[in-house]
Each structure stands twice: as structure tokens, then as C-alpha cells.
Short mmCIF file of C-alpha atoms in Angstrom, two decimals:
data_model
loop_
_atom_site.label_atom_id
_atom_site.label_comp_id
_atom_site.label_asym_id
_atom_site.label_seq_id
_atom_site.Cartn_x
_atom_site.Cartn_y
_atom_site.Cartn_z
CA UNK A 1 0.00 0.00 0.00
CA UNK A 2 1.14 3.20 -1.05
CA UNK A 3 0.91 5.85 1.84
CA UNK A 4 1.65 9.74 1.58
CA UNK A 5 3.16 10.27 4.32
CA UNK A 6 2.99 14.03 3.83
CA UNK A 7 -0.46 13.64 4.02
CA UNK A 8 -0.30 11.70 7.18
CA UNK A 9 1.87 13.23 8.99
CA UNK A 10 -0.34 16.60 8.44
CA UNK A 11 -3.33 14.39 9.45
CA UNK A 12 -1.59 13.07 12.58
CA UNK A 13 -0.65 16.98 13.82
CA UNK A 14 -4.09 18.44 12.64
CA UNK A 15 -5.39 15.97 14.63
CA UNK A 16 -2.89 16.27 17.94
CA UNK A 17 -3.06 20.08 18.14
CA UNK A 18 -6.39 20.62 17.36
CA UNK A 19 -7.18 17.97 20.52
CA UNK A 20 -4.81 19.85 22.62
CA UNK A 21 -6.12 23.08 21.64
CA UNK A 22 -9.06 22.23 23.33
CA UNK A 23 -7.85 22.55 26.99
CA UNK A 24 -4.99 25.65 26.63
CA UNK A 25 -7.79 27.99 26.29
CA UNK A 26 -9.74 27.05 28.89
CA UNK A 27 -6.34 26.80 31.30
CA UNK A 28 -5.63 30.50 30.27
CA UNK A 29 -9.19 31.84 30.68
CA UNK A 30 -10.04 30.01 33.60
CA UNK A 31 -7.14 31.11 35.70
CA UNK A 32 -7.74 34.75 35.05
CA UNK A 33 -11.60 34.27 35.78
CA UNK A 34 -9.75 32.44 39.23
CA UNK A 35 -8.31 35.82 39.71
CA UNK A 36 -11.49 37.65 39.88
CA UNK A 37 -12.78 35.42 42.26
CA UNK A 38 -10.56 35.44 44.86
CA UNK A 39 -10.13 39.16 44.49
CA UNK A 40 -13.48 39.60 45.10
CA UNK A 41 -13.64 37.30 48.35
CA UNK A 42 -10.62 39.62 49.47
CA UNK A 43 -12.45 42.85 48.50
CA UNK A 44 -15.75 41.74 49.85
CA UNK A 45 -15.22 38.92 52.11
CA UNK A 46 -18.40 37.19 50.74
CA UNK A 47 -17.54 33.55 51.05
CA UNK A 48 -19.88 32.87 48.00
CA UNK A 49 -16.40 34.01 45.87
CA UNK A 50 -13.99 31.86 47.84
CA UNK A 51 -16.19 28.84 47.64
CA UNK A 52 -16.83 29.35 43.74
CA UNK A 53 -12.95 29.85 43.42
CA UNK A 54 -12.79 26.23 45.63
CA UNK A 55 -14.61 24.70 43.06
CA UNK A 56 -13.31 26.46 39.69
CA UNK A 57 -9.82 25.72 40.94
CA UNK A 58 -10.51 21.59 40.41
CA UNK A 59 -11.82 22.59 37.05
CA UNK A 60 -9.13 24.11 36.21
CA UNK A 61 -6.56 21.86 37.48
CA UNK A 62 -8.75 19.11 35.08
CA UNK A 63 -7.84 21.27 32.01
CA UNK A 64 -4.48 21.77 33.01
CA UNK A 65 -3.39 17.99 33.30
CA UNK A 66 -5.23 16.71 30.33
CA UNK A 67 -3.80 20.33 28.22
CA UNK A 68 0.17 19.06 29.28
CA UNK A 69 -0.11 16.10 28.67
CA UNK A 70 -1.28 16.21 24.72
CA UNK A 71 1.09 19.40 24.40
CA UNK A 72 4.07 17.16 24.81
CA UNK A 73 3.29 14.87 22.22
CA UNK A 74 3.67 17.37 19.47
CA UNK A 75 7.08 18.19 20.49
CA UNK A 76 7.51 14.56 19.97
CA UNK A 77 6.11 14.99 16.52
CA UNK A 78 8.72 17.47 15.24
CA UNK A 79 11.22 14.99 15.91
CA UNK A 80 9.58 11.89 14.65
CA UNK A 81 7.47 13.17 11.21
CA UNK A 82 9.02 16.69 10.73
CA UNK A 83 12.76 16.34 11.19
CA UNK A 84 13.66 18.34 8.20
CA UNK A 85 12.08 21.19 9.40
CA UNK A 86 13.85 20.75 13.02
CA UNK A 87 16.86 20.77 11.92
CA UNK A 88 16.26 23.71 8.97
CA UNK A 89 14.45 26.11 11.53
CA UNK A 90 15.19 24.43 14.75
CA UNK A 91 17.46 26.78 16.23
CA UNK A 92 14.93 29.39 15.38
CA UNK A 93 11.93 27.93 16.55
CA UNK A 94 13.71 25.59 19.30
CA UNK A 95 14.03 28.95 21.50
CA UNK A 96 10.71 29.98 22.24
CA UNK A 97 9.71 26.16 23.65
CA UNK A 98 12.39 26.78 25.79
CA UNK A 99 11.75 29.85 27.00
CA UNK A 100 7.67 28.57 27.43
CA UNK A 101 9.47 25.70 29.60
CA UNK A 102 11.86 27.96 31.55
CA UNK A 103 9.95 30.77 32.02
CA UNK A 104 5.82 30.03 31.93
CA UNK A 105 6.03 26.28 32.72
CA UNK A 106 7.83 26.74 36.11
CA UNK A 107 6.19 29.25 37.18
CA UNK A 108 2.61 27.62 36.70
CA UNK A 109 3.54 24.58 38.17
CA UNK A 110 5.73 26.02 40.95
CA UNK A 111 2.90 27.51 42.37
CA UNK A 112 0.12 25.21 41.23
CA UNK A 113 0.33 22.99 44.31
CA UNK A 114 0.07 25.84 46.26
CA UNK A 115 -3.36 26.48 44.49
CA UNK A 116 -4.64 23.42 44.41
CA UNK A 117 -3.81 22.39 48.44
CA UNK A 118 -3.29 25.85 49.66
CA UNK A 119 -6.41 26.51 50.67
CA UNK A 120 -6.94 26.45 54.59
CA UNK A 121 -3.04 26.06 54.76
CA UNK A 122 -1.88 29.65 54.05
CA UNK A 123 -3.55 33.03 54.17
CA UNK A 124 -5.52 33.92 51.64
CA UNK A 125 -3.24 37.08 50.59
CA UNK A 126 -0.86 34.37 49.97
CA UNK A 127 -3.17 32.47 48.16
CA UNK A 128 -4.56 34.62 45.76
CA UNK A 129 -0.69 35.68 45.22
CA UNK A 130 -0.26 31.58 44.07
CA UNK A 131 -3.50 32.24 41.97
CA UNK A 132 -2.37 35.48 39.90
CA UNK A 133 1.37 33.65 39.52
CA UNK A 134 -0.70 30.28 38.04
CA UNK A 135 -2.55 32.72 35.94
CA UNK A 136 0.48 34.83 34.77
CA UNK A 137 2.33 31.12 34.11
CA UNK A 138 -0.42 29.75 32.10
CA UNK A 139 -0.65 33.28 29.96
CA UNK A 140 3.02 33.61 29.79
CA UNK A 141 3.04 29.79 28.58
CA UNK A 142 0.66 31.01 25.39
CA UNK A 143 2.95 33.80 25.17
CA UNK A 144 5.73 31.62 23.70
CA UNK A 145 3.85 28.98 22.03
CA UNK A 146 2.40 31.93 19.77
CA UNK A 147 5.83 33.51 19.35
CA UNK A 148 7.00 30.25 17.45
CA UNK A 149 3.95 29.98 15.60
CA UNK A 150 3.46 33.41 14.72
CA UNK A 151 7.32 33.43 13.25
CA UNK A 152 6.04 30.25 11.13
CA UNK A 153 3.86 32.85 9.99
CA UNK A 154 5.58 36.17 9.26
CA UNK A 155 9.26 34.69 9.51
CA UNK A 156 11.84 37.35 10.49
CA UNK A 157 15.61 38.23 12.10
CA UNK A 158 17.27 35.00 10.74
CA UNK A 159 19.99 34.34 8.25
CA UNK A 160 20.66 30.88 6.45
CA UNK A 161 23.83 29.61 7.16
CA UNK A 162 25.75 26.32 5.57
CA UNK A 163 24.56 24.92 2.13
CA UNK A 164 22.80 21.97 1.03
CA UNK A 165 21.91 20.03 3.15
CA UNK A 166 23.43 21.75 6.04
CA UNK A 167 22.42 24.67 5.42
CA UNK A 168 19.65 25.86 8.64
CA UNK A 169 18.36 29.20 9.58
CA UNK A 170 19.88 31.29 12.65
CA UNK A 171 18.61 33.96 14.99
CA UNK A 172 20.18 37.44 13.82
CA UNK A 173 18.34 39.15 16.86
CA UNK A 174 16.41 37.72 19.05
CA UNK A 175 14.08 40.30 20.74
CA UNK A 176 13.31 40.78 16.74
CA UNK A 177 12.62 37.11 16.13
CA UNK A 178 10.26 36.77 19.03
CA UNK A 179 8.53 40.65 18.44
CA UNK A 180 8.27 39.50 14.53
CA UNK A 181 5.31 41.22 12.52
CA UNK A 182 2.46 38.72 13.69
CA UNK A 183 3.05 38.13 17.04
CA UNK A 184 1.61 40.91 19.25
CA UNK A 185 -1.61 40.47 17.38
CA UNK A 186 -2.04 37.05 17.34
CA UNK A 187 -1.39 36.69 20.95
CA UNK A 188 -4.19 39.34 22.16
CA UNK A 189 -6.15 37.68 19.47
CA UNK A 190 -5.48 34.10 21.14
CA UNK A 191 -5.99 35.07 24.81
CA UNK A 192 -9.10 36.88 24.26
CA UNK A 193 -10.74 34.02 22.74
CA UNK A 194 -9.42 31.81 25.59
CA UNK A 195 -11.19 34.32 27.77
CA UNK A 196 -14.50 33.97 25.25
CA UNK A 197 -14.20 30.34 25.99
CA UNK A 198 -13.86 30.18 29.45
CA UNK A 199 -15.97 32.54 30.04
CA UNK A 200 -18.85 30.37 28.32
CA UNK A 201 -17.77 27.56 30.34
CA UNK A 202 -18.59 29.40 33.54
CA UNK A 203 -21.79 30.28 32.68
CA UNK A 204 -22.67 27.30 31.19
CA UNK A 205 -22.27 25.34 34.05
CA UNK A 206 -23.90 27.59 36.61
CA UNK A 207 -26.31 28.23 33.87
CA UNK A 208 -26.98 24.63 34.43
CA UNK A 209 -27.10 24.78 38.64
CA UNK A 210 -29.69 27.52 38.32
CA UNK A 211 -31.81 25.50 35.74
CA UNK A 212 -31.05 22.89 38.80
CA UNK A 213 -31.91 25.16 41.60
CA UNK A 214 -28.82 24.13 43.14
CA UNK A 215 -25.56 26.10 44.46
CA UNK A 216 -27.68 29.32 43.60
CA UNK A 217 -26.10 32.11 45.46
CA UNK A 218 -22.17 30.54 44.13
CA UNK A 219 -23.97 30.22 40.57
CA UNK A 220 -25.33 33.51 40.46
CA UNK A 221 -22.16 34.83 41.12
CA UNK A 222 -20.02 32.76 39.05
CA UNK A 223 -22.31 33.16 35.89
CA UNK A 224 -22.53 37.26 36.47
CA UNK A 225 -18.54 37.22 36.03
CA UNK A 226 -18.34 34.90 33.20
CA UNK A 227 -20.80 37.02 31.56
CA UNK A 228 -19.26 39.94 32.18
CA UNK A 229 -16.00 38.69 31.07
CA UNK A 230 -17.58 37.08 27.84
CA UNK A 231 -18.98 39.99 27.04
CA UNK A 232 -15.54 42.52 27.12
CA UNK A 233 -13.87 39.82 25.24
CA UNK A 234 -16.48 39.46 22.48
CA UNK A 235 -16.22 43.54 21.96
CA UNK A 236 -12.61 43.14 21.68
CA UNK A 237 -12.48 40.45 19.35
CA UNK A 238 -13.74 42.61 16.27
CA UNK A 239 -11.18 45.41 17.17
CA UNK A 240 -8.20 42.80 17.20
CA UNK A 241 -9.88 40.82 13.99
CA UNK A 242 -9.53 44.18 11.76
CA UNK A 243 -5.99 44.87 13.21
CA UNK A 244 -4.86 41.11 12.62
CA UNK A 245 -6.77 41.78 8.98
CA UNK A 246 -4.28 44.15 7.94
CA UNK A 247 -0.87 42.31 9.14
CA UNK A 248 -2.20 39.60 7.04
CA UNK A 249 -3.00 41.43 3.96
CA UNK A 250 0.84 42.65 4.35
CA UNK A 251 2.79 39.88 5.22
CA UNK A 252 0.70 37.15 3.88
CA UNK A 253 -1.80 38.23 0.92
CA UNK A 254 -2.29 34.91 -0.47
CA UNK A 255 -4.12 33.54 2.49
CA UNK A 256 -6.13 36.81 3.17
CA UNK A 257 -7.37 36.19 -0.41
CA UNK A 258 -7.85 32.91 0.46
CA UNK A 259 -9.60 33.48 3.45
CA UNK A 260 -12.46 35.78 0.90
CA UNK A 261 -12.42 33.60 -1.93
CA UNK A 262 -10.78 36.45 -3.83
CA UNK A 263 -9.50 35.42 -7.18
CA UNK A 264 -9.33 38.41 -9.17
CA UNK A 265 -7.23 41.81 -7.88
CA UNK A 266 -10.54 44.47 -6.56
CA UNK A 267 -10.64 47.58 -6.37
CA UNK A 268 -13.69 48.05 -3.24
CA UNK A 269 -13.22 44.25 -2.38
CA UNK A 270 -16.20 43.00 -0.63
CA UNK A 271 -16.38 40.85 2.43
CA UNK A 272 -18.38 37.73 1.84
CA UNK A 273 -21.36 37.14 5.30
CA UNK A 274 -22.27 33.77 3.90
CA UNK A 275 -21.21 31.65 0.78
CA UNK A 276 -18.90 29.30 -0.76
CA UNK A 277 -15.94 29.47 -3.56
CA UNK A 278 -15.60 27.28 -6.37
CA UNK A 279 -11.97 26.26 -7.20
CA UNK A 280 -12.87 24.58 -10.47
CA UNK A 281 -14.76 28.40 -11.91
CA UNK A 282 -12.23 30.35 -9.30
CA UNK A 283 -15.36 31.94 -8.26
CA UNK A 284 -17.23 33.13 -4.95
CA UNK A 285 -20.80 33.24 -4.52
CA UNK A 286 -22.36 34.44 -1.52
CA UNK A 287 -24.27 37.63 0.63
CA UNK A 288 -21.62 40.08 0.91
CA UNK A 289 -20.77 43.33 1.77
CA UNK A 290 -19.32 45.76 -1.14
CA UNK A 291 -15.80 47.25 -0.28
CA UNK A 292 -15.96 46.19 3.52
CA UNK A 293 -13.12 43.82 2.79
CA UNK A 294 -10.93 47.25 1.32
CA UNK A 295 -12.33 48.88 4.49
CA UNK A 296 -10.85 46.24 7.03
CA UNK A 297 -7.67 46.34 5.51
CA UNK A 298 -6.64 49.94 4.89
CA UNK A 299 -9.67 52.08 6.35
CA UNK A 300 -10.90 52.78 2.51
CA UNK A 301 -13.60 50.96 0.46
CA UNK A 302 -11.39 52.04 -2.88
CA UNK A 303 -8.21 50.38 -1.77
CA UNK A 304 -7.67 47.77 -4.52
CA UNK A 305 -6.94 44.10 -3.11
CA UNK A 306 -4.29 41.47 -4.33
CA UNK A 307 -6.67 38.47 -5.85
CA UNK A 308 -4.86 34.96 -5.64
CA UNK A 309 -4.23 34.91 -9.50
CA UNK A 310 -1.62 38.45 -8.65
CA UNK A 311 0.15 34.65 -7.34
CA UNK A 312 1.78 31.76 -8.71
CA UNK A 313 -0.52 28.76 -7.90
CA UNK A 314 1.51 26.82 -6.57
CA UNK A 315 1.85 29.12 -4.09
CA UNK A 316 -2.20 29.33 -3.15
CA UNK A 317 -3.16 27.06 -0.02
CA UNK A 318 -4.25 23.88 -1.01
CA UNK A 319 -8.03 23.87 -0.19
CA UNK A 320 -9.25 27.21 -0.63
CA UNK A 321 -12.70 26.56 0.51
CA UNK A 322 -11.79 25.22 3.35
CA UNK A 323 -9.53 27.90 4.51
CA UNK A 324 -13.12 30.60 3.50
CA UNK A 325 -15.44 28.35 5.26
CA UNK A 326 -13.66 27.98 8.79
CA UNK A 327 -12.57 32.18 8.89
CA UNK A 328 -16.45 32.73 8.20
CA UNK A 329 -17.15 30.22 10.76
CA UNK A 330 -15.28 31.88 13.43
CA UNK A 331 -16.32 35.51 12.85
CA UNK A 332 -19.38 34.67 12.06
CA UNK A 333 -19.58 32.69 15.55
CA UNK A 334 -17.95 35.90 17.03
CA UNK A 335 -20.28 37.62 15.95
CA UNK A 336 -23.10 35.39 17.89
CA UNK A 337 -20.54 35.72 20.97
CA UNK A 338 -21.49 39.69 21.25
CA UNK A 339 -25.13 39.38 20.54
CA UNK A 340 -25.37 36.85 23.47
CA UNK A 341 -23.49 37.85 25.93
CA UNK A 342 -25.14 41.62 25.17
CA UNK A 343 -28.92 39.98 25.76
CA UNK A 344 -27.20 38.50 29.03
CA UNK A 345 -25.48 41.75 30.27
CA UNK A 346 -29.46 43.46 29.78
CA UNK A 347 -31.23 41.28 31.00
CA UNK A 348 -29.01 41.30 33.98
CA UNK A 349 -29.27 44.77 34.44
CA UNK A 350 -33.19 44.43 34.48
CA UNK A 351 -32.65 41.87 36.92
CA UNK A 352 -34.15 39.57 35.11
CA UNK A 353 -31.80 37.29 34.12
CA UNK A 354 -31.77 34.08 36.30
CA UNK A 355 -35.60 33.98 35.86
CA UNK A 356 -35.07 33.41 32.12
CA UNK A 357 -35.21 30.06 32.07
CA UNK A 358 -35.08 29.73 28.41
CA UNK A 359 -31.81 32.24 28.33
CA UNK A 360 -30.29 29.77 31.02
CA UNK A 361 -31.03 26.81 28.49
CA UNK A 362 -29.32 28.36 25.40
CA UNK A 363 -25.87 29.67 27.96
CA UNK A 364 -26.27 25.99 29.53
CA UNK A 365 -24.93 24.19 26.21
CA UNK A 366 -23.04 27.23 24.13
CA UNK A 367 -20.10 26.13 25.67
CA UNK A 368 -19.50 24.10 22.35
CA UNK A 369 -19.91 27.57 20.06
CA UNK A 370 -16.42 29.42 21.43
CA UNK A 371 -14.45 26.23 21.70
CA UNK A 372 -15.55 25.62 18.04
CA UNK A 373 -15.10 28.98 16.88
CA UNK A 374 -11.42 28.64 18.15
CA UNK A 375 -10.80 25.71 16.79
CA UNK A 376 -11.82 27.28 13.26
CA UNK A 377 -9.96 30.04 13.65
CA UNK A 378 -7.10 27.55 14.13
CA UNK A 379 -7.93 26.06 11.10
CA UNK A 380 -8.33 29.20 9.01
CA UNK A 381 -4.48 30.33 10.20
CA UNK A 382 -2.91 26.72 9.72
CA UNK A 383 -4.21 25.99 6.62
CA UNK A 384 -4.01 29.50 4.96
CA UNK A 385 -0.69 29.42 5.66
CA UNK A 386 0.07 26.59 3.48
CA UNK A 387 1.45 24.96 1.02
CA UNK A 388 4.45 26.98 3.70
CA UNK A 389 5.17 25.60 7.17
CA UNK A 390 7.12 28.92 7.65
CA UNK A 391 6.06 31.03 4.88
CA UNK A 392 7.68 32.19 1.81
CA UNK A 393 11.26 30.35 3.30
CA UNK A 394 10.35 26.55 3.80
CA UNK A 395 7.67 24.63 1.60
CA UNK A 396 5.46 21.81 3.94
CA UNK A 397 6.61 18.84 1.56
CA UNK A 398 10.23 19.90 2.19
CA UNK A 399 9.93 19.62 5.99
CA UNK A 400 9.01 16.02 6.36
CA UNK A 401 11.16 13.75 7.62
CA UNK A 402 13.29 11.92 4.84
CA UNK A 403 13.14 8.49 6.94
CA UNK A 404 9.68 8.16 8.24
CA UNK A 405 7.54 5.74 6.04
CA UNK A 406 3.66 5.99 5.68
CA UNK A 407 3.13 2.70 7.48
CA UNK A 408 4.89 3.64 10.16
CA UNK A 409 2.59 7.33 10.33
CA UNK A 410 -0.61 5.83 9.68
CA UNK A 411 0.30 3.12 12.90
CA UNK A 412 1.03 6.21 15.36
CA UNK A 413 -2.42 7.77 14.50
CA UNK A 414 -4.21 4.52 14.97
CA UNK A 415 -2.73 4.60 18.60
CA UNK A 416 -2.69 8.70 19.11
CA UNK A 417 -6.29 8.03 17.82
CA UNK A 418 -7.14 5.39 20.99
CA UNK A 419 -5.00 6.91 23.16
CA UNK A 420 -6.80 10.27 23.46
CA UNK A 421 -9.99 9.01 22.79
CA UNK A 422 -9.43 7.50 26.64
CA UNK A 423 -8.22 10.59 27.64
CA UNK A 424 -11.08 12.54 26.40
CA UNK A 425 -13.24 10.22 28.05
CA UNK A 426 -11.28 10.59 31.26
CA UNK A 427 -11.13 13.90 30.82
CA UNK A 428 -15.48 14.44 30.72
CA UNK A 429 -15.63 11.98 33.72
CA UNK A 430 -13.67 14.02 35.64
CA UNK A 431 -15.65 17.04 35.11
CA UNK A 432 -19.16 15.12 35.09
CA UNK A 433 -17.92 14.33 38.53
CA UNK A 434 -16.81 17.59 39.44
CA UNK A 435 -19.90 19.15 38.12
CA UNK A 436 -22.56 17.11 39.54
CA UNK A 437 -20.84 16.92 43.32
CA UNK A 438 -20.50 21.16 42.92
CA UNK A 439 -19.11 23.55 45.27
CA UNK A 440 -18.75 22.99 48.49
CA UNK A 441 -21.33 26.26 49.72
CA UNK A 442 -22.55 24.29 52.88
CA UNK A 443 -24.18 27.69 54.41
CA UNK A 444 -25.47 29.67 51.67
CA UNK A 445 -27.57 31.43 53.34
CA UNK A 446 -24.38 33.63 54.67
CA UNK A 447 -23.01 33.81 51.46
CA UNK A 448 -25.95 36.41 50.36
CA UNK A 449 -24.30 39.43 52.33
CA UNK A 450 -21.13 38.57 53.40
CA UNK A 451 -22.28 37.73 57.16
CA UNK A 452 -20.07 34.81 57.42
CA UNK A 453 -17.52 37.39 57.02
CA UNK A 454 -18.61 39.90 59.49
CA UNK A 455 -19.77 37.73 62.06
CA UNK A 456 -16.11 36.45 61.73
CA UNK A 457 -14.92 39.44 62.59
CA UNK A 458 -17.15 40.54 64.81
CA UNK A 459 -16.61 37.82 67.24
CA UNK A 460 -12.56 38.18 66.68
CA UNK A 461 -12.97 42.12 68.00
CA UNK A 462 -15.47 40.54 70.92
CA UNK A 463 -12.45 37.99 71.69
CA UNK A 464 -9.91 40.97 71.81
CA UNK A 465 -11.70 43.52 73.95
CA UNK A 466 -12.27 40.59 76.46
CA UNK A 467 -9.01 39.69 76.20
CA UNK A 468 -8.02 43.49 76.78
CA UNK A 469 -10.61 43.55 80.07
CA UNK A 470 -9.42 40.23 81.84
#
């Protein structure tokens, strides 16, 4: 049998990181939701905040484990089915992992068991300081795993040295490398849908609680500041798309033409709502929007726009309509995100909210919508970027590994298939369980004005100005 192992190999990491990708942005969002919890128990001393961080923290730690543990395969992968490309670009794109290792890895997990057991051990100054370092560790860590990708992208401060096949690019500066064109964008871009994600998350499972009538005061609470963060995030999101828009159109114009179904150079390009392109007529058909596309890029509806035919096709990704329909999946699901989350934040003003029960129902399963939409816009980057795996320098055929056969890819994705199958299966038992047992809020009838708190202190003053009389 005749295997590509090309093919396969791309098959194999497709499948991998788009698994993985799953849990990173819940990790990232979920620890800076963390962080508004337990600074609002410090601020207010409502125990309603401290037991909702209690119970976040174990769904957290559930994304972390299961989010390392299919990261480290890819790394894995380079070696085994892209070996070319390590060696080519590896002391380029070597450096960042490192750094994410050395300086985001450590410093999540150094405090992480402080996090997770901390509680009742130390003060909870100290505490929340172990919180905001997890946080910082788990944003830093995206930090660096964007830096390498976004050089993949918009490759810059390297020289080739050697020839043949020893020749390999070299860092030339590398503040430069890791600040290349791409990267500031595509990180804000990244984090703020991790926050869209987790965000969703939240409320979907204390939309669920309240559908329940169960842990109301701690699901009240924890759904207000999902919202709330859901809701920033999606208004962002447009802001960042048009800014990312225009580093594209610069450094990369094949796959913003891609991403439209452009063809032809425009002058007032127009920016497709729904439709599809045909690669056989190099056509698109669709609703859209005349000269918008002009407009995102450059701020005019004139400015003329580089059609894929400006390009040699063998330069044009490989499945054009795939690369259209996953970019107007995610901003079309982006889109959703803002009208959603705006209903929420009105209906919460108008304090009317948790007696929606039909609102509660739709928030209770659109947890799937954000994880999808990032998991598009994943798919819209990747495969835009081809037929490069760092663009315009090293071609994606060129980068596989000369030894690997197709038997021997097509084996590992059998197994990677079973193997994380059980881990996704793991992984939803463990929050099923999590879920279903649900915070610990024992008393809430204290949590509703922050007696528990007062009362605490009310009887440590009693205790001192006794202490004071005897």
C-alpha cells in the first residue's frame, strides 16, 4: 500500500493540536476568571467568591493535566514526522519552547500545588498571590507557544547559514525574532478568545445549577462574572480581527485572499457574510458586503486588493474553501458571541436574568460555540498558511522527515487516535464528577451578604476587647 506520508503526517498533527487546543484555552481563561474570584472574596469577604474559586480551581486543574499532557506529544512529533524542518528552523523555533518551559512552565507549576492544596493552609493574601502567579504562568506559557507559531507565519531576524543540506536558519536578533510582525496580534487575538471560551464555560455550568436550583447564590455569582468577562472579550475580538486583517493582507496576501475567496485583484473588495468558492470556476458566490473587505484592511472601500491569480498557484493554499469556510465560521460565531453575551449583560441589568429560564437553556450548552469557533480560527491560520510551514522560506513537503515511512505514520495515528480518545473520556468523567458533586457552599444562606464574614470578625474584636478587660 502506497501511503503519503505528507499527508499523514499533516493528518496526525491536525489531529494532535487541534485535541490539545481544546484545553490551553480554557487553562488561560479560567485562571484569570480564578483571579477575579478570589479578588473579590478579598475585596468583599463574601464567602460565595472563595467557595466558587474552591470549586473552579478543580476545574481548572482538570484542564491543566489533560492540556500538558497532549502538548508534549507534538514536540515529539517534530522529531519523529518533521525532522527536516527541526533541523532547517530548529534553532529558530527551538528557543521559544524553551523559553515557554523555563519561564511560563515553572512558574505555573511552581505555584500550582500551592493552588490546588493551599487553601486552609496559608492566608488567603498568599493564596490569591499563588492564583495570579498560576494565571500569569499559564498566559506567559501562550505567550511563547504563539511567538514560534506566529514566526512560522511572518518569519523574520534570521539568516541561512551552511549549504545543502546543512544549510539551517539562525537567529540574527532575538528580541526581533520573538517581536516579529504577527506576534503581538495574534497573541491578544489568542488570549481573548481563551477568555470567550472560558468565560462560556462558567456560565454554562452555573447556567446549568440555576436550571437545577442548586448552588444558587455561588452560581449567580459565578455566571454574572463569566458574563461579564464574555462579554468585554467578544467587543474586543472585532477590534483585534480588523488589526490582525491588515498584518495579514501585508505579510501574507495569499491567504487573506484565500480566506475571501478572492480570485481576481478588486478595487472596493467585498467581504463575503455567507457563501462558498468554487476552485474549479475560481469563483465566490455568496451575501456580501461591497468594499468592507478594502475597508478592514486599509480604512478605505477604494483600496484595490491582491486576488490569488496576482500569485503563482503553486503558491495558493491547497483547499481554498476550506480555509473561507472555517474564517467565516469563526467571525461569524464571534459575531453570535457579542449578541449573546449583550442579551445576558441586559437582561441582567433588568434583573431579570436568572428567571429566564429559556436564556439559562441556550448559555447551559453554548459552551461548544467558542471552543468551536477557536478551533476554526485555528484552522483558518494553519491551513491559509500553506502549502508553507514557515512562509515564503520553507515549503510543507520539504519539511518532512526523509526516513519516516507511511506505514509507520498511519500506525502512530491509529494509537494517538485510541490513546486520546481514553483521555477525552477521562477527561469528561472528571468534570461530570466535578460538576454534579459542585461547590462545596454548605451555608449559603451567609453567602448572600457577606455575614459569614462579618460575624467572623465581629466575634474576633469581641475575643480581643475581652481579652483586653481580663
Amino acid at each position: 500500500m502506497n501511503l503519503d506520508v505528507e499527508i499523514l503526517a499533516r493528518i496526525q498533527f491536525a489531529f494532535t493540536i487541534m485535541f490539545h487546543y481544546i484545553f490551553p484555552p480554557f487553562t488561560m481563561g479560567t485562571g484569570f476568571i480564578l483571579v477575579i474570584m478570589e479578588g473579590l472574596y478579598l475585596k468583599t469577604g463574601n464567602k460565595a467568591f472563595e467557595v466558587a474559586a474552591k470549586f473552579w480551581t478543580k476545574i481548572f486543574a482538570a484542564n491543566f493535566s489533560i492540556g500538558v499532557a497532549t502538548g508534549i506529544v507534538m514536540e515529539f512529533e517534530f522529531g519523529t514526522n518533521w525532522a527536516t524542518y527541526s533541523r532547517y528552523v530548529g534553532d529558530i523555533f527551538g528557543s521559544p519552547l524553551a523559553a515557554e518551559g523555563i519561564f511560563a512552565f515553572f512558574l505555573e507549576s511552581g505555584f500550582l500545588a500551592l493552588l490546588l492544596f493551599g487553601w486552609n493552609r496559608v492566608t488567603p493574601r498568599v493564596h490569591f498571590l499563588a492564583t495570579c502567579m498560576v494565571s500569569l504562568g499559564s498566559l506567559m506559557s501562550g505567550f511563547w507557544i504563539v511567538v514560534a507559531n506566529s514566526w512560522m507565519q511572518t518569519p523574520t531576524a534570521y539568516e541561512i547559514v551552511g549549504e545543502g543540506i546543512q544549510a539551517r536558519a539562525v537567529i540574527t536578533d532575538f528580541w526581533a525574532m520573538v517581536f516579529n510582525p504577527s506576534m503581538m496580534i495574534r497573541y491578544t487575538h489568542t488570549i481573548i478568545g481563551a477568555f470567550i471560551q472560558s468565560g462560556f464555560l462558567v456560565m454554562s455550568v452555573s447556567a446549568y445549577y440555576l436550571i437545577k436550583k442548586r448552588h444558587k447564590s455561588v452560581a449567580k455569582r459565578s455566571f454574572k462574572i463569566g458574563l461579564y468577562v464574555a462579554f468585554f472579550a467578544s467587543l474586543i475580538q472585532p477590534i483585534l480581527g480588523h488589526e490582525h486583517a491588515k498584518v495579514v493582507a501585508e505579510y501574507q496576501p495569499t491567504k487573506l485572499a484565500a480566506f475571501e475567496g478572492l480570485y481576481e485583484t478588486t478595487e472596493s473588495a467585498p467581504l463575503y457574510i455567507l457563501g462558498f468558492t468554487d476552485p474549479e470556476d475560481e469563483k465566490t458566490y455568496g451575501i456580501a458586503i461591497p468594499g468592507m473587505l478594502s475597508f478592514l484592511i486599509s480604512g478605505s472601500t477604494e483600496h484595490s486588493v491582491k486576488g490569488l491569480k496576482e500569485f503563482p498557484k503553486e503558491d495558493w493554499p491547497g483547499s481554498i474553501g476550506l480555509v473561507f469556510q472555517s474564517y467565516h465560521l469563526m467571525v461569524g460565531l464571534g459575531t453570535l458571541f457579542i449578541l449573546m453575551t449583550a442579551i445576558g449583560v441586559l437582561l441582567n441589568r433588568q434583573r431579570k436574568l436568572f428567571e429566564n429560564t429559556l436564556v439559562l437553556r441556550i448559555f447551559s450548552w453554548a459552551v461548544f460555540l467558542p471552543v468551536l469557533a477557536n478551533q476554526a480560527g485555528w484552522v483558518s491560520a494553519e491551513v491559509g498558511r500553506q502549502p508553507w510551514i514557515v512562509y515564503g522560506m520553507l515549503r510543507t513537503n520539504e519539511a518532512i522527515s526523509k526516513s519516516v515511512t507511511g506505514e509507520e505514520v498511519l500506525t502512530s495515528i491509529i494509537l494517538f487516535f485510541i490513546l486520546y480518545v481514553l483521555l477525552f473520556f477521562t477527561w469528561l468523567y472528571i468534570l461530570d464528577k466535578e460538576i454534579k458533586h459542585g461547590p462545596d457552599d454548605h451555608d449559603p444562606e451567609h453567602f448572600e451578604s457577606g455575614y459569614l464574614h462579618r460575624a467572623e470578625k465581629a466575634q474576633n474584636i469581641g475575643k480581643a476587647i475581652k481579652g483586653k478587660g481580663e
